[in-house]
Amino acid sequence: MNDRPLIIAMDVPDKSEADALLASFGQRPLFLKVGMELFYKEGPALVEEWKAKGHRVFLDLKLHDIPNTVQRAAAQLARLQVDLITVHAAGGSRMMAGAVEGLEQGTWSGQKRPACIAVTQLTSTSESMLNEELGIPLSMNEAVLAYAGLAEQSGQDGVVCAAGEVPLIKSARSSSFMTVTPGIRGTGEAAGDQARVVTPGAAADLGSDAIVVGRSITNAADSAAAYEQMEQEWRMPNAE
């Protein structure tokens, strides 16, 4: 994934709303994130349809279970020929390695396996929550760096992280290790339920390899226009 994509988070309840949202984009190929809500409602058929239309798909199910279960689930997801999946780094090294092994097992002959990235800490997690609720006695940066190191050692292609953590990860991990950044908001927009958010331009300046944009596009009166604005900020950060 070397083209620094802007991924649209299709966090809508069903296919009809997804189709209505995508209609404004015409035939333009996009990079679409399918999360739990939409996948649990529509299932693999929607992913297969979007792939057939030329879209790239980030299937964001955040696998987190015993290693054998994750391995077998990843093999099934690979057969959908998605481009990117997620696991939780908190599942540990054996589980993360199992996900990669499953993807390799499930990828059709002659095809490239989906990339696999690990969630370090959700962008809705604050440092106080990390310490007081999750019982992790580290700073947010320390926790994210530890999880990123474990992820790379376990064969992950990268991590999901907040943009502010990207420089730390880039300084500690290999140059090919991807950083995918959610929690993106337009200038002046409310953070909502996210604790660590930035604009597209800030994410670019911090070195993110990809950004995931949801409500700023999906809730806009003109989603295609909002996408173009976010894309411009992402590609030309100094234009903010």
CSV table of N, CA, C and O in Angstrom, one decimal, residues 7-133:
chain,number,residue,atom,x,y,z
A,7,ILE,N,-8.9,6.5,2.9
A,7,ILE,CA,-9.9,5.4,3.0
A,7,ILE,C,-11.1,6.0,3.6
A,7,ILE,O,-11.1,6.6,4.6
A,8,ILE,N,-12.3,5.7,2.9
A,8,ILE,CA,-13.6,6.2,3.4
A,8,ILE,C,-14.1,5.1,4.3
A,8,ILE,O,-14.3,4.0,3.9
A,9,ALA,N,-14.4,5.5,5.6
A,9,ALA,CA,-15.1,4.6,6.5
A,9,ALA,C,-16.5,4.5,6.2
A,9,ALA,O,-17.3,5.5,6.5
A,10,MET,N,-17.0,3.4,5.7
A,10,MET,CA,-18.4,3.3,5.3
A,10,MET,C,-19.2,2.8,6.6
A,10,MET,O,-19.8,1.7,6.6
A,11,ASP,N,-19.3,3.7,7.5
A,11,ASP,CA,-19.9,3.4,8.8
A,11,ASP,C,-21.4,3.7,8.7
A,11,ASP,O,-21.9,4.7,9.3
A,12,VAL,N,-22.1,3.0,7.9
A,12,VAL,CA,-23.5,3.1,7.7
A,12,VAL,C,-24.2,1.8,8.0
A,12,VAL,O,-23.6,0.8,8.0
A,13,PRO,N,-25.5,1.8,8.3
A,13,PRO,CA,-26.2,0.6,8.8
A,13,PRO,C,-26.5,-0.5,7.7
A,13,PRO,O,-26.6,-1.6,8.1
A,14,ASP,N,-26.6,-0.1,6.4
A,14,ASP,CA,-27.0,-1.1,5.5
A,14,ASP,C,-26.6,-0.7,4.1
A,14,ASP,O,-26.1,0.4,3.8
A,15,LYS,N,-26.8,-1.7,3.1
A,15,LYS,CA,-26.3,-1.5,1.8
A,15,LYS,C,-27.1,-0.3,1.1
A,15,LYS,O,-26.5,0.4,0.3
A,16,SER,N,-28.3,-0.1,1.4
A,16,SER,CA,-29.1,1.0,0.7
A,16,SER,C,-28.4,2.3,1.0
A,16,SER,O,-28.3,3.2,0.1
A,17,GLU,N,-28.1,2.5,2.3
A,17,GLU,CA,-27.4,3.8,2.6
A,17,GLU,C,-26.0,3.9,2.0
A,17,GLU,O,-25.6,5.0,1.6
A,18,ALA,N,-25.3,2.7,2.0
A,18,ALA,CA,-24.0,2.7,1.4
A,18,ALA,C,-24.1,3.1,-0.1
A,18,ALA,O,-23.3,3.9,-0.7
A,19,ASP,N,-25.1,2.5,-0.8
A,19,ASP,CA,-25.3,2.7,-2.2
A,19,ASP,C,-25.6,4.2,-2.5
A,19,ASP,O,-25.1,4.8,-3.4
A,20,ALA,N,-26.4,4.8,-1.6
A,20,ALA,CA,-26.8,6.2,-1.8
A,20,ALA,C,-25.6,7.1,-1.6
A,20,ALA,O,-25.4,8.1,-2.3
A,21,LEU,N,-24.8,6.7,-0.6
A,21,LEU,CA,-23.6,7.5,-0.4
A,21,LEU,C,-22.6,7.4,-1.6
A,21,LEU,O,-22.0,8.5,-2.0
A,22,LEU,N,-22.4,6.3,-2.1
A,22,LEU,CA,-21.5,6.1,-3.2
A,22,LEU,C,-22.0,6.6,-4.5
A,22,LEU,O,-21.2,6.8,-5.4
A,23,ALA,N,-23.3,6.8,-4.7
A,23,ALA,CA,-23.8,7.3,-5.9
A,23,ALA,C,-23.2,8.6,-6.4
A,23,ALA,O,-23.0,8.8,-7.6
A,24,SER,N,-22.9,9.5,-5.4
A,24,SER,CA,-22.4,10.8,-5.8
A,24,SER,C,-21.0,10.7,-6.3
A,24,SER,O,-20.5,11.7,-6.9
A,25,PHE,N,-20.3,9.6,-6.2
A,25,PHE,CA,-18.9,9.4,-6.7
A,25,PHE,C,-18.9,8.8,-8.1
A,25,PHE,O,-17.8,8.7,-8.7
A,26,GLY,N,-20.1,8.5,-8.6
A,26,GLY,CA,-20.1,7.9,-10.0
A,26,GLY,C,-19.3,6.6,-10.0
A,26,GLY,O,-19.5,5.7,-9.2
A,27,GLN,N,-18.5,6.4,-11.1
A,27,GLN,CA,-17.8,5.2,-11.3
A,27,GLN,C,-16.4,5.2,-10.7
A,27,GLN,O,-15.6,4.3,-10.9
A,28,ARG,N,-16.1,6.3,-10.0
A,28,ARG,CA,-14.7,6.4,-9.4
A,28,ARG,C,-14.3,5.3,-8.5
A,28,ARG,O,-15.1,5.0,-7.5
A,29,PRO,N,-13.2,4.6,-8.7
A,29,PRO,CA,-12.7,3.6,-7.8
A,29,PRO,C,-12.3,4.2,-6.5
A,29,PRO,O,-11.5,5.2,-6.5
A,30,LEU,N,-12.7,3.7,-5.4
A,30,LEU,CA,-12.4,4.2,-4.1
A,30,LEU,C,-11.7,3.2,-3.2
A,30,LEU,O,-11.7,2.0,-3.5
A,31,PHE,N,-11.2,3.6,-2.0
A,31,PHE,CA,-10.8,2.6,-1.0
A,31,PHE,C,-11.8,2.7,0.1
A,31,PHE,O,-11.9,3.8,0.8
A,32,LEU,N,-12.5,1.7,0.4
A,32,LEU,CA,-13.6,1.7,1.3
A,32,LEU,C,-13.4,0.8,2.5
A,32,LEU,O,-13.0,-0.3,2.4
A,33,LYS,N,-13.6,1.4,3.7
A,33,LYS,CA,-13.5,0.6,4.9
A,33,LYS,C,-14.9,0.0,5.3
A,33,LYS,O,-15.9,0.8,5.4
A,34,VAL,N,-15.0,-1.3,5.4
A,34,VAL,CA,-16.2,-2.0,5.9
A,34,VAL,C,-15.9,-2.4,7.3
A,34,VAL,O,-15.0,-3.2,7.6
A,35,GLY,N,-16.7,-1.9,8.2
A,35,GLY,CA,-16.5,-2.2,9.6
A,35,GLY,C,-17.6,-3.2,10.1
A,35,GLY,O,-18.3,-3.8,9.3
A,36,MET,N,-17.6,-3.4,11.4
A,36,MET,CA,-18.5,-4.4,12.0
A,36,MET,C,-20.0,-4.2,11.6
A,36,MET,O,-20.7,-5.1,11.2
A,37,GLU,N,-20.5,-3.0,11.8
A,37,GLU,CA,-21.9,-2.7,11.6
A,37,GLU,C,-22.3,-3.1,10.2
A,37,GLU,O,-23.3,-3.9,10.0
A,38,LEU,N,-21.6,-2.7,9.2
A,38,LEU,CA,-22.1,-3.0,7.8
A,38,LEU,C,-21.8,-4.4,7.4
A,38,LEU,O,-22.6,-5.1,6.8
A,39,PHE,N,-20.7,-5.0,7.8
A,39,PHE,CA,-20.4,-6.4,7.5
A,39,PHE,C,-21.3,-7.3,8.2
A,39,PHE,O,-21.8,-8.3,7.6
A,40,TYR,N,-21.6,-7.1,9.4
A,40,TYR,CA,-22.6,-8.0,10.1
A,40,TYR,C,-24.0,-7.9,9.6
A,40,TYR,O,-24.7,-8.9,9.7
A,41,LYS,N,-24.3,-6.8,8.9
A,41,LYS,CA,-25.6,-6.7,8.3
A,41,LYS,C,-25.7,-7.3,6.9
A,41,LYS,O,-26.6,-8.0,6.6
A,42,GLU,N,-24.7,-7.0,6.1
A,42,GLU,CA,-24.7,-7.4,4.7
A,42,GLU,C,-23.8,-8.6,4.4
A,42,GLU,O,-24.1,-9.2,3.3
A,43,GLY,N,-22.8,-8.8,5.2
A,43,GLY,CA,-22.0,-10.0,4.9
A,43,GLY,C,-21.0,-9.9,3.8
A,43,GLY,O,-20.8,-8.9,3.2
A,44,PRO,N,-20.4,-11.1,3.4
A,44,PRO,CA,-19.4,-11.1,2.3
A,44,PRO,C,-19.9,-10.6,1.0
A,44,PRO,O,-19.1,-10.1,0.2
A,45,ALA,N,-21.2,-10.7,0.7
A,45,ALA,CA,-21.7,-10.4,-0.6
A,45,ALA,C,-21.4,-8.9,-1.0
A,45,ALA,O,-21.1,-8.6,-2.1
A,46,LEU,N,-21.5,-8.0,0.0
A,46,LEU,CA,-21.2,-6.6,-0.3
A,46,LEU,C,-19.8,-6.4,-0.6
A,46,LEU,O,-19.4,-5.6,-1.5
A,47,VAL,N,-18.9,-7.1,0.1
A,47,VAL,CA,-17.4,-7.0,-0.2
A,47,VAL,C,-17.2,-7.4,-1.6
A,47,VAL,O,-16.4,-6.8,-2.4
A,48,GLU,N,-17.7,-8.6,-1.9
A,48,GLU,CA,-17.5,-9.1,-3.3
A,48,GLU,C,-18.0,-8.2,-4.4
A,48,GLU,O,-17.4,-8.0,-5.4
A,49,GLU,N,-19.2,-7.6,-4.1
A,49,GLU,CA,-19.7,-6.6,-5.1
A,49,GLU,C,-18.8,-5.4,-5.3
A,49,GLU,O,-18.5,-5.0,-6.4
A,50,TRP,N,-18.3,-4.9,-4.2
A,50,TRP,CA,-17.5,-3.7,-4.3
A,50,TRP,C,-16.1,-4.0,-4.9
A,50,TRP,O,-15.6,-3.2,-5.7
A,51,LYS,N,-15.6,-5.2,-4.6
A,51,LYS,CA,-14.4,-5.6,-5.3
A,51,LYS,C,-14.6,-5.7,-6.8
A,51,LYS,O,-13.7,-5.3,-7.6
A,52,ALA,N,-15.7,-6.3,-7.2
A,52,ALA,CA,-16.0,-6.5,-8.6
A,52,ALA,C,-16.1,-5.2,-9.3
A,52,ALA,O,-15.9,-5.1,-10.5
A,53,LYS,N,-16.6,-4.1,-8.6
A,53,LYS,CA,-16.7,-2.8,-9.2
A,53,LYS,C,-15.4,-2.0,-9.2
A,53,LYS,O,-15.3,-0.9,-9.7
A,54,GLY,N,-14.3,-2.6,-8.7
A,54,GLY,CA,-13.0,-2.0,-8.8
A,54,GLY,C,-12.6,-1.2,-7.5
A,54,GLY,O,-11.5,-0.6,-7.5
A,55,HIS,N,-13.4,-1.3,-6.5
A,55,HIS,CA,-13.0,-0.6,-5.2
A,55,HIS,C,-12.0,-1.5,-4.5
A,55,HIS,O,-12.0,-2.7,-4.5
A,56,ARG,N,-11.1,-0.8,-3.7
A,56,ARG,CA,-10.3,-1.6,-2.7
A,56,ARG,C,-11.1,-1.6,-1.4
A,56,ARG,O,-11.9,-0.7,-1.1
A,57,VAL,N,-10.9,-2.7,-0.7
A,57,VAL,CA,-11.7,-2.8,0.6
A,57,VAL,C,-10.8,-3.1,1.7
A,57,VAL,O,-9.9,-4.0,1.7
A,58,PHE,N,-11.0,-2.3,2.8
A,58,PHE,CA,-10.3,-2.5,4.1
A,58,PHE,C,-11.4,-3.1,5.0
A,58,PHE,O,-12.4,-2.4,5.4
A,59,LEU,N,-11.2,-4.4,5.3
A,59,LEU,CA,-12.2,-5.0,6.1
A,59,LEU,C,-11.8,-4.9,7.6
A,59,LEU,O,-10.9,-5.6,8.0
A,60,ASP,N,-12.4,-4.0,8.3
A,60,ASP,CA,-12.0,-3.7,9.6
A,60,ASP,C,-12.8,-4.4,10.7
A,60,ASP,O,-13.7,-3.8,11.3
A,61,LEU,N,-12.5,-5.6,11.0
A,61,LEU,CA,-13.2,-6.4,11.9
A,61,LEU,C,-12.4,-6.6,13.2
A,61,LEU,O,-12.9,-7.1,14.2
A,62,LYS,N,-11.2,-6.1,13.3
A,62,LYS,CA,-10.4,-6.2,14.5
A,62,LYS,C,-10.4,-7.5,15.2
A,62,LYS,O,-10.8,-7.7,16.3
A,63,LEU,N,-9.9,-8.5,14.5
A,63,LEU,CA,-9.9,-9.9,15.0
A,63,LEU,C,-9.2,-10.0,16.3
A,63,LEU,O,-8.1,-9.4,16.5
A,64,HIS,N,-9.8,-10.7,17.3
A,64,HIS,CA,-9.2,-10.8,18.6
A,64,HIS,C,-9.8,-12.0,19.3
A,64,HIS,O,-10.9,-12.0,19.8
A,65,ASP,N,-9.0,-13.1,19.2
A,65,ASP,CA,-9.5,-14.4,19.8
A,65,ASP,C,-8.3,-15.3,20.0
A,65,ASP,O,-7.2,-14.8,19.8
A,66,ILE,N,-8.5,-16.5,20.3
A,66,ILE,CA,-7.4,-17.4,20.4
A,66,ILE,C,-6.7,-17.6,19.0
A,66,ILE,O,-7.4,-17.4,18.0
A,67,PRO,N,-5.4,-17.9,19.0
A,67,PRO,CA,-4.7,-17.9,17.7
A,67,PRO,C,-5.3,-18.8,16.7
A,67,PRO,O,-5.4,-18.4,15.5
A,68,ASN,N,-5.8,-20.0,17.0
A,68,ASN,CA,-6.3,-20.9,16.0
A,68,ASN,C,-7.6,-20.3,15.4
A,68,ASN,O,-7.8,-20.4,14.2
A,69,THR,N,-8.5,-19.7,16.2
A,69,THR,CA,-9.7,-19.1,15.7
A,69,THR,C,-9.4,-18.0,14.7
A,69,THR,O,-10.0,-17.8,13.7
A,70,VAL,N,-8.4,-17.1,15.1
A,70,VAL,CA,-8.1,-16.0,14.3
A,70,VAL,C,-7.4,-16.5,13.0
A,70,VAL,O,-7.7,-15.9,11.9
A,71,GLN,N,-6.6,-17.5,13.1
A,71,GLN,CA,-6.0,-18.0,11.8
A,71,GLN,C,-7.0,-18.5,10.9
A,71,GLN,O,-7.0,-18.2,9.7
A,72,ARG,N,-8.0,-19.3,11.3
A,72,ARG,CA,-9.0,-19.8,10.5
A,72,ARG,C,-10.0,-18.7,9.9
A,72,ARG,O,-10.4,-18.7,8.8
A,73,ALA,N,-10.2,-17.7,10.8
A,73,ALA,CA,-11.1,-16.6,10.3
A,73,ALA,C,-10.3,-15.8,9.2
A,73,ALA,O,-10.9,-15.4,8.2
A,74,ALA,N,-9.1,-15.6,9.4
A,74,ALA,CA,-8.3,-14.8,8.5
A,74,ALA,C,-8.2,-15.5,7.1
A,74,ALA,O,-8.2,-14.9,6.1
A,75,ALA,N,-8.1,-16.8,7.1
A,75,ALA,CA,-8.1,-17.6,5.9
A,75,ALA,C,-9.4,-17.4,5.1
A,75,ALA,O,-9.4,-17.2,3.9
A,76,GLN,N,-10.6,-17.3,5.8
A,76,GLN,CA,-11.8,-17.0,5.2
A,76,GLN,C,-11.9,-15.6,4.6
A,76,GLN,O,-12.4,-15.4,3.5
A,77,LEU,N,-11.4,-14.6,5.3
A,77,LEU,CA,-11.4,-13.3,4.9
A,77,LEU,C,-10.5,-13.1,3.6
A,77,LEU,O,-10.8,-12.3,2.7
A,78,ALA,N,-9.4,-13.8,3.6
A,78,ALA,CA,-8.5,-13.7,2.4
A,78,ALA,C,-9.2,-14.1,1.2
A,78,ALA,O,-8.9,-13.6,0.1
A,79,ARG,N,-10.1,-15.1,1.3
A,79,ARG,CA,-10.8,-15.6,0.1
A,79,ARG,C,-11.7,-14.5,-0.5
A,79,ARG,O,-12.2,-14.7,-1.7
A,80,LEU,N,-12.0,-13.5,0.2
A,80,LEU,CA,-12.8,-12.4,-0.3
A,80,LEU,C,-12.0,-11.4,-1.1
A,80,LEU,O,-12.5,-10.5,-1.7
A,81,GLN,N,-10.7,-11.6,-1.1
A,81,GLN,CA,-9.7,-10.8,-1.8
A,81,GLN,C,-9.8,-9.3,-1.4
A,81,GLN,O,-9.6,-8.4,-2.2
A,82,VAL,N,-10.0,-9.1,-0.1
A,82,VAL,CA,-9.9,-7.8,0.4
A,82,VAL,C,-8.4,-7.3,0.4
A,82,VAL,O,-7.5,-8.1,0.2
A,83,ASP,N,-8.2,-6.0,0.6
A,83,ASP,CA,-6.9,-5.5,0.5
A,83,ASP,C,-6.2,-5.3,1.8
A,83,ASP,O,-5.0,-5.3,1.9
A,84,LEU,N,-7.0,-5.2,2.9
A,84,LEU,CA,-6.5,-4.9,4.2
A,84,LEU,C,-7.4,-5.4,5.3
A,84,LEU,O,-8.6,-5.3,5.1
A,85,ILE,N,-6.8,-6.0,6.3
A,85,ILE,CA,-7.7,-6.4,7.5
A,85,ILE,C,-6.9,-5.9,8.8
A,85,ILE,O,-5.8,-5.6,8.7
A,86,THR,N,-7.7,-6.0,9.9
A,86,THR,CA,-7.1,-5.6,11.2
A,86,THR,C,-7.3,-6.7,12.2
A,86,THR,O,-8.2,-7.5,12.2
A,87,VAL,N,-6.3,-6.7,13.1
A,87,VAL,CA,-6.4,-7.5,14.3
A,87,VAL,C,-6.0,-6.6,15.5
A,87,VAL,O,-5.6,-5.5,15.3
A,88,HIS,N,-6.3,-7.1,16.7
A,88,HIS,CA,-5.9,-6.3,17.9
A,88,HIS,C,-4.6,-6.8,18.4
A,88,HIS,O,-4.4,-8.0,18.6
A,89,ALA,N,-3.6,-5.9,18.5
A,89,ALA,CA,-2.3,-6.2,19.0
A,89,ALA,C,-2.4,-6.8,20.4
A,89,ALA,O,-1.5,-7.6,20.8
A,90,ALA,N,-3.4,-6.5,21.1
A,90,ALA,CA,-3.6,-7.0,22.5
A,90,ALA,C,-3.8,-8.5,22.5
A,90,ALA,O,-3.7,-9.1,23.6
A,91,GLY,N,-4.1,-9.1,21.3
A,91,GLY,CA,-4.2,-10.5,21.3
A,91,GLY,C,-2.9,-11.3,21.4
A,91,GLY,O,-2.9,-12.5,21.6
A,92,GLY,N,-1.8,-10.6,21.3
A,92,GLY,CA,-0.5,-11.2,21.5
A,92,GLY,C,0.1,-11.7,20.2
A,92,GLY,O,-0.5,-11.7,19.1
A,93,SER,N,1.4,-12.1,20.3
A,93,SER,CA,2.2,-12.4,19.1
A,93,SER,C,1.8,-13.7,18.4
A,93,SER,O,1.7,-13.7,17.2
A,94,ARG,N,1.4,-14.7,19.2
A,94,ARG,CA,0.9,-15.9,18.5
A,94,ARG,C,-0.4,-15.7,17.7
A,94,ARG,O,-0.5,-16.2,16.6
A,95,MET,N,-1.3,-14.9,18.2
A,95,MET,CA,-2.5,-14.6,17.5
A,95,MET,C,-2.2,-13.8,16.3
A,95,MET,O,-2.7,-14.1,15.2
A,96,MET,N,-1.4,-12.8,16.4
A,96,MET,CA,-1.1,-11.9,15.2
A,96,MET,C,-0.3,-12.7,14.1
A,96,MET,O,-0.6,-12.6,12.9
A,97,ALA,N,0.6,-13.6,14.5
A,97,ALA,CA,1.3,-14.4,13.6
A,97,ALA,C,0.3,-15.4,12.9
A,97,ALA,O,0.4,-15.7,11.7
A,98,GLY,N,-0.7,-15.9,13.7
A,98,GLY,CA,-1.7,-16.8,13.2
A,98,GLY,C,-2.6,-16.1,12.1
A,98,GLY,O,-3.0,-16.7,11.1
A,99,ALA,N,-2.8,-14.8,12.3
A,99,ALA,CA,-3.6,-14.1,11.3
A,99,ALA,C,-2.9,-14.0,10.0
A,99,ALA,O,-3.5,-14.2,8.9
A,100,VAL,N,-1.6,-13.7,10.0
A,100,VAL,CA,-0.8,-13.6,8.8
A,100,VAL,C,-0.8,-15.0,8.1
A,100,VAL,O,-0.9,-15.1,6.9
A,101,GLU,N,-0.6,-16.1,8.9
A,101,GLU,CA,-0.6,-17.4,8.4
A,101,GLU,C,-1.9,-17.8,7.7
A,101,GLU,O,-1.9,-18.3,6.6
A,102,GLY,N,-3.0,-17.4,8.4
A,102,GLY,CA,-4.3,-17.7,7.8
A,102,GLY,C,-4.5,-16.9,6.5
A,102,GLY,O,-5.1,-17.5,5.5
A,103,LEU,N,-4.1,-15.7,6.4
A,103,LEU,CA,-4.2,-14.9,5.2
A,103,LEU,C,-3.4,-15.6,4.0
A,103,LEU,O,-3.9,-15.6,2.9
A,104,GLU,N,-2.3,-16.1,4.4
A,104,GLU,CA,-1.5,-16.7,3.3
A,104,GLU,C,-2.1,-18.0,2.9
A,104,GLU,O,-2.1,-18.3,1.7
A,105,GLN,N,-2.7,-18.7,3.8
A,105,GLN,CA,-3.4,-20.0,3.5
A,105,GLN,C,-4.6,-19.7,2.6
A,105,GLN,O,-5.0,-20.5,1.7
A,106,GLY,N,-5.4,-18.6,2.9
A,106,GLY,CA,-6.6,-18.4,2.2
A,106,GLY,C,-6.5,-17.6,0.9
A,106,GLY,O,-7.5,-17.5,0.2
A,107,THR,N,-5.3,-17.1,0.6
A,107,THR,CA,-5.2,-16.2,-0.6
A,107,THR,C,-5.1,-17.2,-1.8
A,107,THR,O,-4.3,-18.1,-1.8
A,108,TRP,N,-5.9,-16.8,-2.8
A,108,TRP,CA,-5.9,-17.6,-4.1
A,108,TRP,C,-4.5,-17.6,-4.7
A,108,TRP,O,-3.8,-16.6,-4.7
A,109,SER,N,-4.2,-18.7,-5.4
A,109,SER,CA,-2.9,-18.8,-6.1
A,109,SER,C,-2.7,-17.7,-7.1
A,109,SER,O,-3.6,-17.4,-7.8
A,110,GLY,N,-1.5,-17.1,-7.0
A,110,GLY,CA,-1.2,-16.0,-7.9
A,110,GLY,C,-1.7,-14.6,-7.5
A,110,GLY,O,-1.4,-13.7,-8.1
A,111,GLN,N,-2.4,-14.6,-6.4
A,111,GLN,CA,-2.8,-13.3,-5.8
A,111,GLN,C,-2.0,-12.9,-4.6
A,111,GLN,O,-1.3,-13.7,-4.0
A,112,LYS,N,-1.9,-11.6,-4.4
A,112,LYS,CA,-1.2,-11.1,-3.2
A,112,LYS,C,-2.1,-11.1,-2.0
A,112,LYS,O,-3.3,-10.8,-2.1
A,113,ARG,N,-1.6,-11.6,-0.9
A,113,ARG,CA,-2.4,-11.7,0.3
A,113,ARG,C,-2.8,-10.3,0.8
A,113,ARG,O,-2.1,-9.3,0.6
A,114,PRO,N,-3.9,-10.2,1.5
A,114,PRO,CA,-4.3,-8.9,2.1
A,114,PRO,C,-3.2,-8.5,3.1
A,114,PRO,O,-2.6,-9.3,3.8
A,115,ALA,N,-3.0,-7.2,3.2
A,115,ALA,CA,-2.2,-6.7,4.2
A,115,ALA,C,-2.9,-6.8,5.6
A,115,ALA,O,-4.1,-6.8,5.6
A,116,CYS,N,-2.1,-7.0,6.6
A,116,CYS,CA,-2.7,-7.2,8.0
A,116,CYS,C,-2.0,-6.1,8.9
A,116,CYS,O,-0.8,-6.1,9.0
A,117,ILE,N,-2.8,-5.4,9.6
A,117,ILE,CA,-2.3,-4.4,10.5
A,117,ILE,C,-3.0,-4.5,11.8
A,117,ILE,O,-4.1,-5.0,12.0
A,118,ALA,N,-2.2,-4.2,12.9
A,118,ALA,CA,-2.7,-4.4,14.2
A,118,ALA,C,-3.1,-3.0,14.9
A,118,ALA,O,-2.4,-2.0,14.7
A,119,VAL,N,-4.2,-3.1,15.6
A,119,VAL,CA,-4.7,-1.9,16.3
A,119,VAL,C,-3.8,-1.8,17.6
A,119,VAL,O,-3.8,-2.8,18.4
A,120,THR,N,-3.2,-0.7,17.8
A,120,THR,CA,-2.4,-0.5,19.0
A,120,THR,C,-3.3,-0.1,20.2
A,120,THR,O,-3.5,-0.9,21.1
A,121,GLN,N,-3.8,1.1,20.1
A,121,GLN,CA,-4.9,1.5,21.1
A,121,GLN,C,-5.9,2.3,20.2
A,121,GLN,O,-5.5,3.1,19.4
A,122,LEU,N,-7.2,2.0,20.5
A,122,LEU,CA,-8.2,2.7,19.8
A,122,LEU,C,-8.1,4.2,20.0
A,122,LEU,O,-7.7,4.7,21.0
A,123,THR,N,-8.4,5.0,18.9
A,123,THR,CA,-8.3,6.5,19.1
A,123,THR,C,-9.4,7.0,20.0
A,123,THR,O,-9.3,8.2,20.3
A,124,SER,N,-10.3,6.2,20.5
A,124,SER,CA,-11.2,6.7,21.5
A,124,SER,C,-10.7,6.5,22.9
A,124,SER,O,-11.3,6.9,23.9
A,125,THR,N,-9.5,5.8,23.0
A,125,THR,CA,-8.9,5.6,24.3
A,125,THR,C,-8.0,6.7,24.7
A,125,THR,O,-7.1,7.2,24.0
A,126,SER,N,-8.2,7.2,25.9
A,126,SER,CA,-7.4,8.3,26.5
A,126,SER,C,-6.3,7.6,27.4
A,126,SER,O,-6.5,6.5,27.8
A,127,GLU,N,-5.4,8.4,27.8
A,127,GLU,CA,-4.3,7.9,28.7
A,127,GLU,C,-4.9,7.5,30.1
A,127,GLU,O,-4.5,6.5,30.7
A,128,SER,N,-5.8,8.3,30.6
A,128,SER,CA,-6.5,8.0,31.8
A,128,SER,C,-7.2,6.7,31.8
A,128,SER,O,-7.2,5.8,32.7
A,129,MET,N,-7.9,6.5,30.6
A,129,MET,CA,-8.6,5.2,30.5
A,129,MET,C,-7.7,4.0,30.4
A,129,MET,O,-7.9,3.0,31.0
A,130,LEU,N,-6.6,4.2,29.7
A,130,LEU,CA,-5.5,3.2,29.5
A,130,LEU,C,-5.1,2.8,30.9
A,130,LEU,O,-4.9,1.6,31.2
A,131,ASN,N,-4.8,3.7,31.8
A,131,ASN,CA,-4.2,3.5,33.1
A,131,ASN,C,-5.3,3.0,34.1
A,131,ASN,O,-5.1,1.9,34.8
A,132,GLU,N,-6.4,3.7,34.2
A,132,GLU,CA,-7.4,3.5,35.2
A,132,GLU,C,-8.4,2.3,34.9
A,132,GLU,O,-8.8,1.6,35.8
A,133,GLU,N,-8.8,2.2,33.6
A,133,GLU,CA,-9.8,1.2,33.3
A,133,GLU,C,-9.1,-0.1,32.8
A,133,GLU,O,-9.6,-1.2,33.1
